[in-house]
CSV table of N, CA and C and ligand atoms in Angstrom, one decimal:
chain,number,residue,atom,x,y,z
A,1,MET,N,-17.9,132.5,-47.9
A,1,MET,CA,-18.2,131.4,-47.4
A,1,MET,C,-18.7,130.1,-48.3
A,2,THR,N,-18.3,129.4,-48.3
A,2,THR,CA,-18.7,128.2,-49.6
A,2,THR,C,-19.1,126.6,-49.0
A,3,VAL,N,-19.3,125.9,-49.8
A,3,VAL,CA,-19.5,124.6,-49.5
A,3,VAL,C,-19.0,124.2,-51.1
A,4,ARG,N,-17.1,123.7,-50.2
A,4,ARG,CA,-16.5,122.9,-51.5
A,4,ARG,C,-16.2,121.7,-51.6
A,5,THR,N,-16.3,121.4,-52.7
A,5,THR,CA,-16.1,120.0,-53.5
A,5,THR,C,-15.3,119.0,-53.0
A,6,VAL,N,-15.1,118.3,-52.0
A,6,VAL,CA,-14.9,117.4,-51.7
A,6,VAL,C,-13.7,116.2,-52.6
A,7,LEU,N,-12.6,116.1,-52.2
A,7,LEU,CA,-11.6,115.3,-53.5
A,7,LEU,C,-12.3,113.9,-52.9
A,8,ARG,N,-12.3,112.8,-54.1
A,8,ARG,CA,-12.5,111.3,-53.5
A,8,ARG,C,-11.2,110.4,-53.7
A,9,MET,N,-11.1,109.9,-53.1
A,9,MET,CA,-10.1,109.1,-53.0
A,9,MET,C,-9.7,108.4,-54.6
A,10,GLY,N,-8.4,108.7,-55.3
A,10,GLY,CA,-8.3,108.5,-56.1
A,10,GLY,C,-7.5,109.4,-56.8
A,11,ASP,N,-7.9,110.6,-56.4
A,11,ASP,CA,-7.6,112.1,-56.9
A,11,ASP,C,-6.1,112.3,-56.4
A,12,PRO,N,-5.2,112.1,-57.2
A,12,PRO,CA,-3.7,112.6,-56.5
A,12,PRO,C,-3.1,113.0,-55.7
A,13,ARG,N,-4.4,114.2,-55.9
A,13,ARG,CA,-4.1,115.9,-55.2
A,13,ARG,C,-3.8,115.1,-53.2
A,14,LEU,N,-4.8,114.0,-53.4
A,14,LEU,CA,-5.1,113.7,-52.1
A,14,LEU,C,-4.1,112.7,-51.3
A,15,GLN,N,-2.9,112.4,-52.6
A,15,GLN,CA,-1.5,111.8,-52.0
A,15,GLN,C,-0.3,112.5,-51.8
A,16,ARG,N,-0.3,113.5,-52.5
A,16,ARG,CA,0.7,114.8,-52.1
A,16,ARG,C,0.3,115.7,-50.4
A,17,PRO,N,2.1,115.3,-49.8
A,17,PRO,CA,2.2,115.7,-48.5
A,17,PRO,C,1.8,117.2,-48.8
A,18,ALA,N,1.1,118.0,-47.5
A,18,ALA,CA,1.0,119.3,-48.2
A,18,ALA,C,1.8,120.1,-47.3
A,19,GLU,N,1.9,121.3,-47.2
A,19,GLU,CA,2.9,122.6,-47.1
A,19,GLU,C,2.6,123.3,-46.1
A,20,PRO,N,3.4,123.8,-45.0
A,20,PRO,CA,3.3,124.6,-43.8
A,20,PRO,C,2.8,125.8,-44.1
A,21,VAL,N,1.7,126.2,-42.9
A,21,VAL,CA,0.7,127.5,-43.1
A,21,VAL,C,2.3,128.7,-42.9
A,22,ARG,N,2.7,129.6,-43.7
A,22,ARG,CA,3.7,130.5,-43.1
A,22,ARG,C,3.5,131.7,-42.4
A,23,ARG,N,2.1,132.3,-43.0
A,23,ARG,CA,2.0,133.9,-42.4
A,23,ARG,C,0.2,133.0,-41.8
A,24,PHE,N,0.3,134.0,-40.6
A,24,PHE,CA,-0.4,133.5,-39.5
A,24,PHE,C,-1.7,134.6,-40.1
A,25,ASP,N,-3.0,134.5,-39.5
A,25,ASP,CA,-3.8,135.8,-39.5
A,25,ASP,C,-4.0,136.2,-41.0
A,26,GLU,N,-4.0,135.7,-41.7
A,26,GLU,CA,-4.1,136.4,-43.3
A,26,GLU,C,-5.6,136.1,-43.8
A,27,PRO,N,-6.0,136.8,-44.6
A,27,PRO,CA,-7.3,136.9,-44.9
A,27,PRO,C,-7.3,135.6,-45.5
A,28,GLU,N,-6.5,135.0,-46.9
A,28,GLU,CA,-6.6,133.7,-47.3
A,28,GLU,C,-6.6,132.6,-46.3
A,29,LEU,N,-6.2,132.8,-45.4
A,29,LEU,CA,-6.1,131.7,-44.4
A,29,LEU,C,-7.8,132.0,-43.6
A,30,HIS,N,-8.0,133.0,-43.4
A,30,HIS,CA,-9.5,132.5,-42.9
A,30,HIS,C,-10.6,132.3,-43.7
A,31,GLU,N,-10.4,132.6,-44.9
A,31,GLU,CA,-11.3,132.2,-46.0
A,31,GLU,C,-11.5,130.7,-46.1
A,32,LEU,N,-10.2,130.0,-46.6
A,32,LEU,CA,-9.8,128.5,-46.3
A,32,LEU,C,-11.0,128.4,-44.8
A,33,VAL,N,-10.4,128.8,-43.7
A,33,VAL,CA,-11.0,127.8,-42.6
A,33,VAL,C,-12.9,128.2,-42.9
A,34,ALA,N,-12.9,129.0,-43.3
A,34,ALA,CA,-14.6,129.2,-43.4
A,34,ALA,C,-15.2,128.2,-44.3
A,35,ASP,N,-14.5,128.1,-45.5
A,35,ASP,CA,-14.6,126.9,-46.6
A,35,ASP,C,-14.4,125.6,-45.8
A,36,LEU,N,-13.9,125.6,-45.4
A,36,LEU,CA,-13.5,124.0,-44.4
A,36,LEU,C,-14.5,123.7,-43.8
A,37,THR,N,-15.2,124.9,-42.8
A,37,THR,CA,-16.1,124.3,-41.7
A,37,THR,C,-17.6,124.2,-42.4
A,38,ASP,N,-17.9,125.6,-43.5
A,38,ASP,CA,-19.1,124.9,-44.5
A,38,ASP,C,-19.0,123.6,-45.2
A,39,THR,N,-18.2,123.4,-45.5
A,39,THR,CA,-17.7,122.3,-46.4
A,39,THR,C,-17.9,120.7,-45.1
A,40,MET,N,-16.9,121.1,-44.2
A,40,MET,CA,-17.6,119.7,-43.0
A,40,MET,C,-19.1,120.0,-42.4
A,41,HIS,N,-19.8,120.9,-42.6
A,41,HIS,CA,-21.1,120.9,-41.7
A,41,HIS,C,-22.2,120.2,-42.8
A,42,ALA,N,-21.7,121.1,-44.1
A,42,ALA,CA,-22.5,120.4,-45.2
A,42,ALA,C,-22.7,119.1,-45.2
A,43,ASN,N,-21.6,118.4,-45.1
A,43,ASN,CA,-21.0,116.8,-44.9
A,43,ASN,C,-21.6,116.0,-44.0
A,44,SER,N,-21.9,116.9,-42.7
A,44,SER,CA,-21.8,116.1,-41.3
A,44,SER,C,-20.3,115.4,-40.7
A,45,GLY,N,-19.3,116.2,-41.3
A,45,GLY,CA,-18.0,115.3,-41.3
A,45,GLY,C,-17.6,115.6,-39.7
A,46,ALA,N,-17.0,114.9,-39.3
A,46,ALA,CA,-16.5,114.6,-37.7
A,46,ALA,C,-14.7,115.8,-38.3
A,47,GLY,N,-14.3,115.7,-39.4
A,47,GLY,CA,-13.0,116.5,-39.6
A,47,GLY,C,-13.3,116.8,-41.0
A,48,LEU,N,-12.1,117.4,-41.4
A,48,LEU,CA,-11.7,117.8,-42.3
A,48,LEU,C,-10.4,118.4,-43.3
A,49,ALA,N,-9.6,117.3,-43.7
A,49,ALA,CA,-8.2,118.3,-44.3
A,49,ALA,C,-8.2,119.9,-45.8
A,50,ALA,N,-7.8,120.8,-45.4
A,50,ALA,CA,-7.8,121.4,-46.6
A,50,ALA,C,-7.2,120.6,-47.8
A,51,ILE,N,-6.3,119.7,-47.9
A,51,ILE,CA,-5.9,119.3,-48.7
A,51,ILE,C,-7.3,118.6,-49.7
A,52,GLN,N,-8.5,117.8,-48.8
A,52,GLN,CA,-9.2,117.8,-49.1
A,52,GLN,C,-10.5,118.0,-49.8
A,53,ILE,N,-9.5,119.7,-50.2
A,53,ILE,CA,-10.4,120.6,-51.0
A,53,ILE,C,-9.7,120.8,-52.0
A,54,GLY,N,-8.9,120.4,-52.0
A,54,GLY,CA,-7.6,120.7,-52.8
A,54,GLY,C,-6.7,122.0,-52.4
A,55,VAL,N,-6.3,122.4,-51.5
A,55,VAL,CA,-5.6,123.2,-51.0
A,55,VAL,C,-4.6,122.7,-50.2
A,56,PRO,N,-3.3,122.8,-50.7
A,56,PRO,CA,-2.5,121.9,-50.2
A,56,PRO,C,-1.5,122.3,-49.1
A,57,LEU,N,-2.5,122.9,-47.9
A,57,LEU,CA,-1.3,123.4,-46.7
A,57,LEU,C,-2.2,122.5,-45.6
A,58,ARG,N,-1.2,122.6,-44.6
A,58,ARG,CA,-1.2,121.9,-43.5
A,58,ARG,C,-2.4,122.7,-42.5
A,59,VAL,N,-3.6,122.4,-42.8
A,59,VAL,CA,-4.6,122.9,-42.0
A,59,VAL,C,-5.7,121.9,-41.9
A,60,VAL,N,-6.4,121.8,-40.7
A,60,VAL,CA,-7.1,120.4,-40.2
A,60,VAL,C,-8.1,121.7,-39.8
A,61,ILE,N,-9.7,120.8,-39.5
A,61,ILE,CA,-10.7,121.4,-38.7
A,61,ILE,C,-11.3,119.9,-38.2
A,62,PHE,N,-11.6,119.9,-37.0
A,62,PHE,CA,-12.4,119.1,-36.8
A,62,PHE,C,-13.2,119.2,-35.6
A,63,GLY,N,-14.4,118.0,-34.9
A,63,GLY,CA,-15.1,118.1,-33.9
A,63,GLY,C,-16.6,119.2,-33.9
A,64,GLY,N,-16.7,119.5,-32.9
A,64,GLY,CA,-17.9,120.3,-33.1
A,64,GLY,C,-19.2,119.7,-32.3
A,65,ASP,N,-20.6,119.8,-32.9
A,65,ASP,CA,-22.0,119.0,-32.0
A,65,ASP,C,-21.9,117.8,-32.8
A,66,ALA,N,-22.5,116.9,-32.0
A,66,ALA,CA,-23.1,115.4,-32.2
A,66,ALA,C,-23.1,115.5,-34.1
A,67,ASN,N,-22.6,114.4,-34.1
A,67,ASN,CA,-22.3,113.9,-35.6
A,67,ASN,C,-23.3,112.6,-36.2
A,68,PRO,N,-24.0,112.8,-36.8
A,68,PRO,CA,-24.9,111.6,-37.1
A,68,PRO,C,-24.0,110.3,-37.7
A,69,ARG,N,-22.9,110.8,-38.3
A,69,ARG,CA,-21.7,110.0,-38.6
A,69,ARG,C,-21.7,108.8,-37.4
A,70,TYR,N,-21.0,109.4,-36.7
A,70,TYR,CA,-20.5,109.3,-35.4
A,70,TYR,C,-21.5,108.9,-34.1
A,71,PRO,N,-22.4,108.3,-34.5
A,71,PRO,CA,-23.5,108.4,-33.1
A,71,PRO,C,-23.3,108.1,-31.7
A,72,ASN,N,-22.2,107.4,-31.7
A,72,ASN,CA,-21.9,106.6,-30.2
A,72,ASN,C,-20.4,107.7,-30.2
A,73,ALA,N,-19.5,108.2,-30.8
A,73,ALA,CA,-18.9,108.9,-29.9
A,73,ALA,C,-18.4,110.0,-28.9
A,74,GLU,N,-17.6,110.0,-28.6
A,74,GLU,CA,-17.6,111.2,-27.5
A,74,GLU,C,-17.3,112.7,-27.8
A,75,PRO,N,-18.2,113.4,-27.1
A,75,PRO,CA,-17.6,114.9,-27.8
A,75,PRO,C,-16.3,115.4,-28.0
A,76,VAL,N,-16.2,116.0,-29.3
A,76,VAL,CA,-14.7,116.6,-29.4
A,76,VAL,C,-15.1,117.8,-29.8
A,77,PRO,N,-13.9,119.0,-28.9
A,77,PRO,CA,-14.3,120.6,-29.2
A,77,PRO,C,-14.4,121.2,-30.8
A,78,PHE,N,-14.9,121.7,-31.1
A,78,PHE,CA,-14.3,122.5,-32.6
A,78,PHE,C,-13.2,122.7,-32.4
A,79,THR,N,-12.3,122.8,-33.7
A,79,THR,CA,-10.9,123.0,-33.3
A,79,THR,C,-10.6,123.5,-35.2
A,80,VAL,N,-10.1,124.5,-34.7
A,80,VAL,CA,-9.1,124.5,-36.3
A,80,VAL,C,-7.3,124.6,-35.8
A,81,LEU,N,-6.5,123.7,-36.3
A,81,LEU,CA,-5.9,123.8,-36.4
A,81,LEU,C,-4.4,123.6,-37.4
A,82,VAL,N,-3.4,124.2,-37.5
A,82,VAL,CA,-2.7,125.1,-38.3
A,82,VAL,C,-1.0,124.3,-37.9
A,83,ASN,N,-0.7,123.6,-39.0
A,83,ASN,CA,0.5,123.3,-38.6
A,83,ASN,C,0.8,122.3,-37.5
A,84,PRO,N,-0.3,120.9,-37.4
A,84,PRO,CA,-0.1,119.9,-36.7
A,84,PRO,C,1.1,119.0,-36.1
A,85,GLU,N,1.6,119.1,-35.4
A,85,GLU,CA,2.0,117.9,-34.5
A,85,GLU,C,1.8,116.8,-33.5
A,86,ILE,N,2.1,115.3,-34.2
A,86,ILE,CA,1.2,114.9,-32.9
A,86,ILE,C,2.8,114.2,-32.3
A,87,ALA,N,3.0,113.7,-30.6
A,87,ALA,CA,3.4,113.3,-30.4
A,87,ALA,C,2.4,112.0,-29.8
A,88,VAL,N,3.0,110.3,-29.8
A,88,VAL,CA,2.1,109.5,-29.5
A,88,VAL,C,2.8,109.2,-27.6
A,89,LEU,N,1.9,109.0,-26.8
A,89,LEU,CA,1.9,109.0,-25.1
A,89,LEU,C,2.7,108.1,-24.6
A,90,ASP,N,2.1,106.6,-25.6
A,90,ASP,CA,2.5,105.2,-24.8
A,90,ASP,C,2.2,104.5,-26.1
A,91,ASP,N,2.4,103.0,-25.5
A,91,ASP,CA,2.2,102.0,-26.8
A,91,ASP,C,0.6,101.2,-26.7
A,92,THR,N,-0.3,101.6,-26.3
A,92,THR,CA,-1.7,101.1,-26.2
A,92,THR,C,-2.7,102.0,-27.7
A,93,PHE,N,-3.3,101.0,-28.0
A,93,PHE,CA,-3.9,101.1,-29.4
A,93,PHE,C,-5.6,100.6,-29.3
A,94,GLU,N,-6.2,101.6,-30.0
A,94,GLU,CA,-7.8,101.2,-30.0
A,94,GLU,C,-8.3,101.0,-31.4
A,95,GLU,N,-8.8,100.0,-31.7
A,95,GLU,CA,-9.2,99.8,-33.0
A,95,GLU,C,-11.2,100.1,-33.3
A,96,ASP,N,-11.3,100.8,-34.4
A,96,ASP,CA,-12.5,101.4,-34.2
A,96,ASP,C,-13.0,101.7,-35.6
A,97,TRP,N,-14.2,102.2,-35.9
A,97,TRP,CA,-14.6,102.0,-37.4
A,97,TRP,C,-14.3,103.4,-37.4
A,98,GLU,N,-13.8,103.6,-38.6
A,98,GLU,CA,-13.6,104.8,-39.3
A,98,GLU,C,-14.3,104.9,-40.7
A,99,GLY,N,-14.2,106.4,-41.4
A,99,GLY,CA,-15.1,106.9,-42.4
A,99,GLY,C,-14.4,108.1,-43.0
A,100,CYS,N,-14.2,108.3,-44.1
A,100,CYS,CA,-13.8,110.0,-44.7
A,100,CYS,C,-14.8,110.2,-45.6
A,101,LEU,N,-14.7,111.6,-45.9
A,101,LEU,CA,-15.7,112.5,-46.8
A,101,LEU,C,-15.1,112.3,-48.0
A,102,SER,N,-13.7,111.7,-48.2
A,102,SER,CA,-12.7,111.3,-49.3
A,102,SER,C,-13.4,110.1,-49.6
A,103,VAL,N,-13.9,108.7,-48.9
A,103,VAL,CA,-14.4,107.9,-49.3
A,103,VAL,C,-15.5,107.1,-48.8
A,104,PRO,N,-16.3,108.0,-49.5
A,104,PRO,CA,-17.9,107.6,-49.3
A,104,PRO,C,-18.6,107.0,-49.0
A,105,GLY,N,-19.3,106.3,-48.1
A,105,GLY,CA,-20.2,105.7,-48.3
A,105,GLY,C,-19.8,104.2,-47.4
A,106,LEU,N,-18.4,103.9,-47.7
A,106,LEU,CA,-17.6,103.4,-47.0
A,106,LEU,C,-17.1,103.3,-45.3
A,107,ARG,N,-17.1,102.3,-44.8
A,107,ARG,CA,-16.2,102.3,-43.4
A,107,ARG,C,-15.3,101.4,-43.1
A,108,GLY,N,-14.4,101.1,-42.4
A,108,GLY,CA,-13.3,100.2,-42.0
A,108,GLY,C,-12.9,100.6,-41.1
A,109,ARG,N,-12.3,99.7,-40.5
A,109,ARG,CA,-11.8,99.1,-39.0
A,109,ARG,C,-10.1,99.5,-39.1
A,110,VAL,N,-9.6,100.8,-37.8
A,110,VAL,CA,-8.3,101.1,-38.1
A,110,VAL,C,-8.1,101.3,-36.7
A,111,ARG,N,-6.5,100.7,-36.7
A,111,ARG,CA,-6.2,101.0,-35.6
A,111,ARG,C,-5.5,101.9,-35.3
A,112,ARG,N,-5.5,102.9,-34.1
A,112,ARG,CA,-5.2,103.7,-33.9
A,112,ARG,C,-4.4,104.2,-32.3
A,113,HIS,N,-3.5,105.0,-32.4
A,113,HIS,CA,-2.6,105.2,-30.5
A,113,HIS,C,-3.7,105.5,-30.2
A,114,ARG,N,-3.9,105.1,-28.5
A,114,ARG,CA,-5.3,105.7,-27.7
A,114,ARG,C,-4.7,107.1,-27.4
A,115,HIS,N,-3.4,107.3,-27.0
A,115,HIS,CA,-3.6,108.4,-26.1
A,115,HIS,C,-2.4,109.4,-26.5
A,116,ILE,N,-2.5,110.6,-27.2
A,116,ILE,CA,-1.8,111.2,-28.1
A,116,ILE,C,-1.6,112.6,-27.0
A,117,ARG,N,-0.4,113.3,-27.4
A,117,ARG,CA,-0.3,115.1,-27.5
A,117,ARG,C,-0.4,115.6,-29.0
A,118,TYR,N,-1.2,116.2,-29.1
A,118,TYR,CA,-1.0,117.2,-30.4
A,118,TYR,C,-0.8,119.1,-30.1
A,119,ARG,N,0.4,119.2,-30.9
A,119,ARG,CA,0.1,121.4,-30.9
A,119,ARG,C,-0.1,121.1,-32.5
A,120,GLY,N,-0.2,122.3,-32.7
A,120,GLY,CA,-0.2,123.2,-33.7
A,120,GLY,C,-0.7,125.0,-33.3
A,121,PHE,N,-1.4,125.8,-34.1
A,121,PHE,CA,-1.9,126.9,-33.6
A,121,PHE,C,-3.2,127.3,-34.2
A,122,ASP,N,-3.8,128.7,-33.8
A,122,ASP,CA,-5.4,128.5,-34.5
A,122,ASP,C,-5.0,129.6,-35.5
A,123,PRO,N,-5.9,129.5,-36.2
A,123,PRO,CA,-5.5,130.7,-37.6
A,123,PRO,C,-4.9,131.9,-36.9
A,124,PRO,N,-5.1,132.5,-36.0
A,124,PRO,CA,-4.1,134.1,-35.5
A,124,PRO,C,-2.9,133.6,-35.2
A,125,GLY,N,-2.2,132.3,-34.8
A,125,GLY,CA,-1.6,131.9,-34.8
A,125,GLY,C,-0.9,131.8,-33.1
A,126,VAL,N,-2.0,131.4,-32.5
A,126,VAL,CA,-1.9,131.1,-31.0
A,126,VAL,C,-1.7,129.7,-30.8
A,127,VAL,N,-0.4,129.0,-29.8
A,127,VAL,CA,-0.6,127.5,-29.3
A,127,VAL,C,-1.3,126.8,-29.2
A,128,ILE,N,-2.1,125.6,-29.6
A,128,ILE,CA,-2.7,125.0,-29.3
A,128,ILE,C,-1.5,123.6,-28.7
A,129,ASP,N,-2.0,123.0,-27.5
A,129,ASP,CA,-1.7,121.9,-26.6
A,129,ASP,C,-2.5,121.2,-26.3
A,130,ARG,N,-2.6,119.9,-26.6
A,130,ARG,CA,-3.6,119.0,-25.7
A,130,ARG,C,-3.3,118.1,-25.7
A,131,ILE,N,-3.6,117.2,-24.9
A,131,ILE,CA,-3.8,115.7,-24.5
A,131,ILE,C,-5.0,114.9,-25.1
A,132,ALA,N,-5.1,113.9,-25.8
A,132,ALA,CA,-6.2,113.8,-26.0
A,132,ALA,C,-6.2,112.1,-26.1
A,133,SER,N,-7.6,111.5,-26.7
A,133,SER,CA,-7.4,109.9,-26.0
A,133,SER,C,-9.0,109.7,-27.0
A,134,GLY,N,-9.0,108.4,-27.0
A,134,GLY,CA,-10.1,107.8,-27.4
A,134,GLY,C,-10.6,108.3,-29.2
A,135,PHE,N,-11.9,108.8,-29.5
A,135,PHE,CA,-12.2,109.4,-30.5
A,135,PHE,C,-11.3,110.4,-31.4
A,136,HIS,N,-11.7,111.4,-29.9
A,136,HIS,CA,-10.6,112.7,-30.1
A,136,HIS,C,-9.3,112.5,-30.5
A,137,ALA,N,-8.5,111.5,-30.1
A,137,ALA,CA,-7.1,111.2,-30.8
A,137,ALA,C,-7.1,110.7,-32.2
A,138,ARG,N,-8.5,109.6,-31.9
A,138,ARG,CA,-8.8,108.8,-33.7
A,138,ARG,C,-8.8,109.9,-34.5
A,139,VAL,N,-9.5,111.2,-34.6
A,139,VAL,CA,-9.9,111.9,-35.5
A,139,VAL,C,-8.8,112.6,-35.5
A,140,VAL,N,-8.0,113.1,-35.0
A,140,VAL,CA,-6.5,113.7,-35.0
A,140,VAL,C,-5.8,113.1,-35.9
A,141,GLN,N,-5.6,112.5,-35.0
A,141,GLN,CA,-4.9,111.1,-36.6
A,141,GLN,C,-5.0,111.2,-37.7
A,142,HIS,N,-6.4,110.9,-37.6
A,142,HIS,CA,-6.7,110.8,-39.1
A,142,HIS,C,-7.0,111.9,-40.0
A,143,GLU,N,-7.0,112.8,-39.4
A,143,GLU,CA,-7.2,114.5,-40.0
A,143,GLU,C,-5.1,114.5,-40.4
A,144,CYS,N,-4.6,114.6,-39.5
A,144,CYS,CA,-3.2,114.5,-40.0
A,144,CYS,C,-2.4,113.6,-40.9
A,145,ASP,N,-3.0,112.4,-40.8
A,145,ASP,CA,-2.6,111.6,-41.9
A,145,ASP,C,-3.0,112.3,-43.2
A,146,HIS,N,-4.1,112.9,-43.4
A,146,HIS,CA,-4.3,113.6,-44.6
A,146,HIS,C,-3.4,114.6,-45.1
A,147,LEU,N,-2.9,115.2,-44.2
A,147,LEU,CA,-1.8,116.1,-44.6
A,147,LEU,C,-0.3,115.4,-45.0
A,148,ASP,N,-0.3,114.1,-44.7
A,148,ASP,CA,1.0,113.3,-45.5
A,148,ASP,C,0.7,112.8,-46.4
A,149,GLY,N,-0.6,112.6,-47.2
A,149,GLY,CA,-1.2,112.0,-48.1
A,149,GLY,C,-1.6,110.7,-47.9
A,150,ILE,N,-2.3,110.4,-47.0
A,150,ILE,CA,-2.6,109.2,-46.2
A,150,ILE,C,-3.8,109.1,-46.4
A,151,LEU,N,-4.9,108.4,-46.4
A,151,LEU,CA,-6.2,107.7,-46.5
A,151,LEU,C,-5.9,106.7,-45.4
A,152,TYR,N,-7.5,106.4,-44.9
A,152,TYR,CA,-7.5,105.4,-43.8
A,152,TYR,C,-7.7,103.9,-44.5
A,153,PRO,N,-8.0,103.6,-45.6
A,153,PRO,CA,-7.5,102.2,-45.6
A,153,PRO,C,-6.1,101.8,-45.9
A,154,GLN,N,-5.3,102.6,-46.1
A,154,GLN,CA,-4.1,102.4,-45.8
A,154,GLN,C,-3.5,102.0,-44.9
A,155,ARG,N,-4.2,102.6,-43.5
A,155,ARG,CA,-3.6,102.3,-42.1
A,155,ARG,C,-4.2,100.6,-41.6
A,156,MET,N,-5.4,100.2,-42.4
A,156,MET,CA,-6.0,99.5,-41.7
A,156,MET,C,-5.2,97.8,-42.1
A,157,ASP,N,-5.4,97.3,-40.6
A,157,ASP,CA,-4.5,95.8,-40.6
A,157,ASP,C,-5.3,94.7,-41.5
A,158,ASP,N,-6.3,94.8,-41.8
A,158,ASP,CA,-7.4,93.9,-42.4
A,158,ASP,C,-8.3,94.7,-43.1
A,159,LEU,N,-8.2,94.5,-44.7
A,159,LEU,CA,-9.1,95.0,-45.4
A,159,LEU,C,-10.4,94.5,-45.5
A,160,ALA,N,-10.4,93.1,-45.1
A,160,ALA,CA,-11.7,92.7,-44.9
A,160,ALA,C,-13.0,93.1,-44.2
A,161,THR,N,-12.4,94.2,-43.6
A,161,THR,CA,-13.0,95.1,-42.7
A,161,THR,C,-14.0,95.9,-43.6
A,162,LEU,N,-13.1,96.2,-44.6
A,162,LEU,CA,-14.1,97.6,-45.1
A,162,LEU,C,-15.1,97.3,-45.8
A,163,GLY,N,-15.9,98.2,-45.9
A,163,GLY,CA,-17.0,98.0,-46.8
A,163,GLY,C,-18.4,98.9,-46.7
A,164,PHE,N,-19.5,98.7,-47.3
A,164,PHE,CA,-20.4,100.0,-47.5
A,164,PHE,C,-20.9,99.9,-45.8
A,165,ILE,N,-21.5,101.0,-45.9
A,165,ILE,CA,-22.4,101.4,-44.5
A,165,ILE,C,-22.8,100.2,-44.4
A,166,GLU,N,-24.5,100.4,-45.8
A,166,GLU,CA,-25.0,99.9,-45.3
A,166,GLU,C,-25.3,98.0,-45.5
A,167,GLU,N,-24.4,97.2,-45.8
A,167,GLU,CA,-23.9,96.2,-45.7
A,167,GLU,C,-23.5,95.6,-44.6
A,168,LEU,N,-22.5,96.7,-44.1
A,168,LEU,CA,-22.1,96.1,-42.9
A,168,LEU,C,-22.7,96.3,-41.7
A,169,GLN,N,-24.3,97.3,-41.8
A,169,GLN,CA,-25.5,97.4,-40.9
A,169,GLN,C,-25.9,96.4,-41.2
A,170,ALA,N,-26.4,95.9,-42.8
A,170,ALA,CA,-26.8,94.5,-42.4
A,170,ALA,C,-27.0,93.6,-42.0
A,171,GLY,N,-25.2,93.0,-41.8
A,171,GLY,CA,-25.0,92.0,-41.6
A,171,GLY,C,-24.7,92.3,-40.3
A,172,GLY,N,-24.3,93.0,-39.7
A,172,GLY,CA,-24.6,93.5,-38.2
A,172,GLY,C,-23.4,93.7,-37.8
A,173,MET,N,-22.5,93.8,-38.5
A,173,MET,CA,-21.4,94.5,-38.5
A,173,MET,C,-21.2,95.9,-37.5
A,174,LEU,N,-21.9,97.0,-38.0
A,174,LEU,CA,-22.1,98.0,-37.8
A,174,LEU,C,-23.0,98.6,-37.3
A,175,ASP,N,-23.0,99.3,-36.4
A,175,ASP,CA,-24.1,100.0,-35.7
A,175,ASP,C,-25.2,100.5,-36.8
A,176,PRO,N,-26.3,100.4,-36.3
A,176,PRO,CA,-27.0,100.8,-37.4
A,176,PRO,C,-27.8,102.6,-37.4
A,177,ALA,N,-27.4,103.3,-36.0
A,177,ALA,CA,-27.8,104.5,-35.9
A,177,ALA,C,-26.4,105.1,-36.7
A,178,VAL,N,-25.8,104.8,-37.5
A,178,VAL,CA,-24.4,105.4,-38.0
A,178,VAL,C,-25.4,105.7,-39.1
A,179,ALA,N,-25.5,107.4,-39.7
A,179,ALA,CA,-25.5,107.4,-40.7
A,179,ALA,C,-25.1,107.4,-41.9
A,180,VAL,N,-25.9,107.2,-43.3
A,180,VAL,CA,-25.1,106.8,-44.4
A,180,VAL,C,-24.7,107.6,-45.0
A,181,ASP,N,-23.3,107.8,-45.6
A,181,ASP,CA,-22.7,109.5,-46.3
A,181,ASP,C,-22.2,108.8,-48.0
B,201,LIG,NI1,-10.7,111.7,-44.3
């Protein structure tokens, strides 16, 4: 178990699509998940994709305890999701602030699908199949974007809302309870 370095925007490894996991329940996969979990917790992340620690596999983790970086978010169950797929359930959207451990210190407003169904596997290979909405759906969409080499600024409709957390808070745009990262 190791806290790994999180790659930052501009690193070309964040832009390459990740490969599917082909063998479940292998020691390498469990070690990867342990490292992802340690790294996410050390950085108070809401989620983390394997690609962000330089491992180009389709593995994401998200959720868990209340998060100081997203103090107003509804709770999301801690989940390890391998080879995820997203289906959009309707044509409603929701815009909200988003951040990323690969884009430290910044927040921007991103429009995401409000209602999704996501499917994948846990590390032993058991199917996960859930309906999600709101922040839960947002986190899953953000993490799965990483697997396709996409960072949230690429999803923004208005780059004028991209800014440093402290400046956005000083200007009254962003909740002062949001922890700086
Ligand atoms: Ni991210």
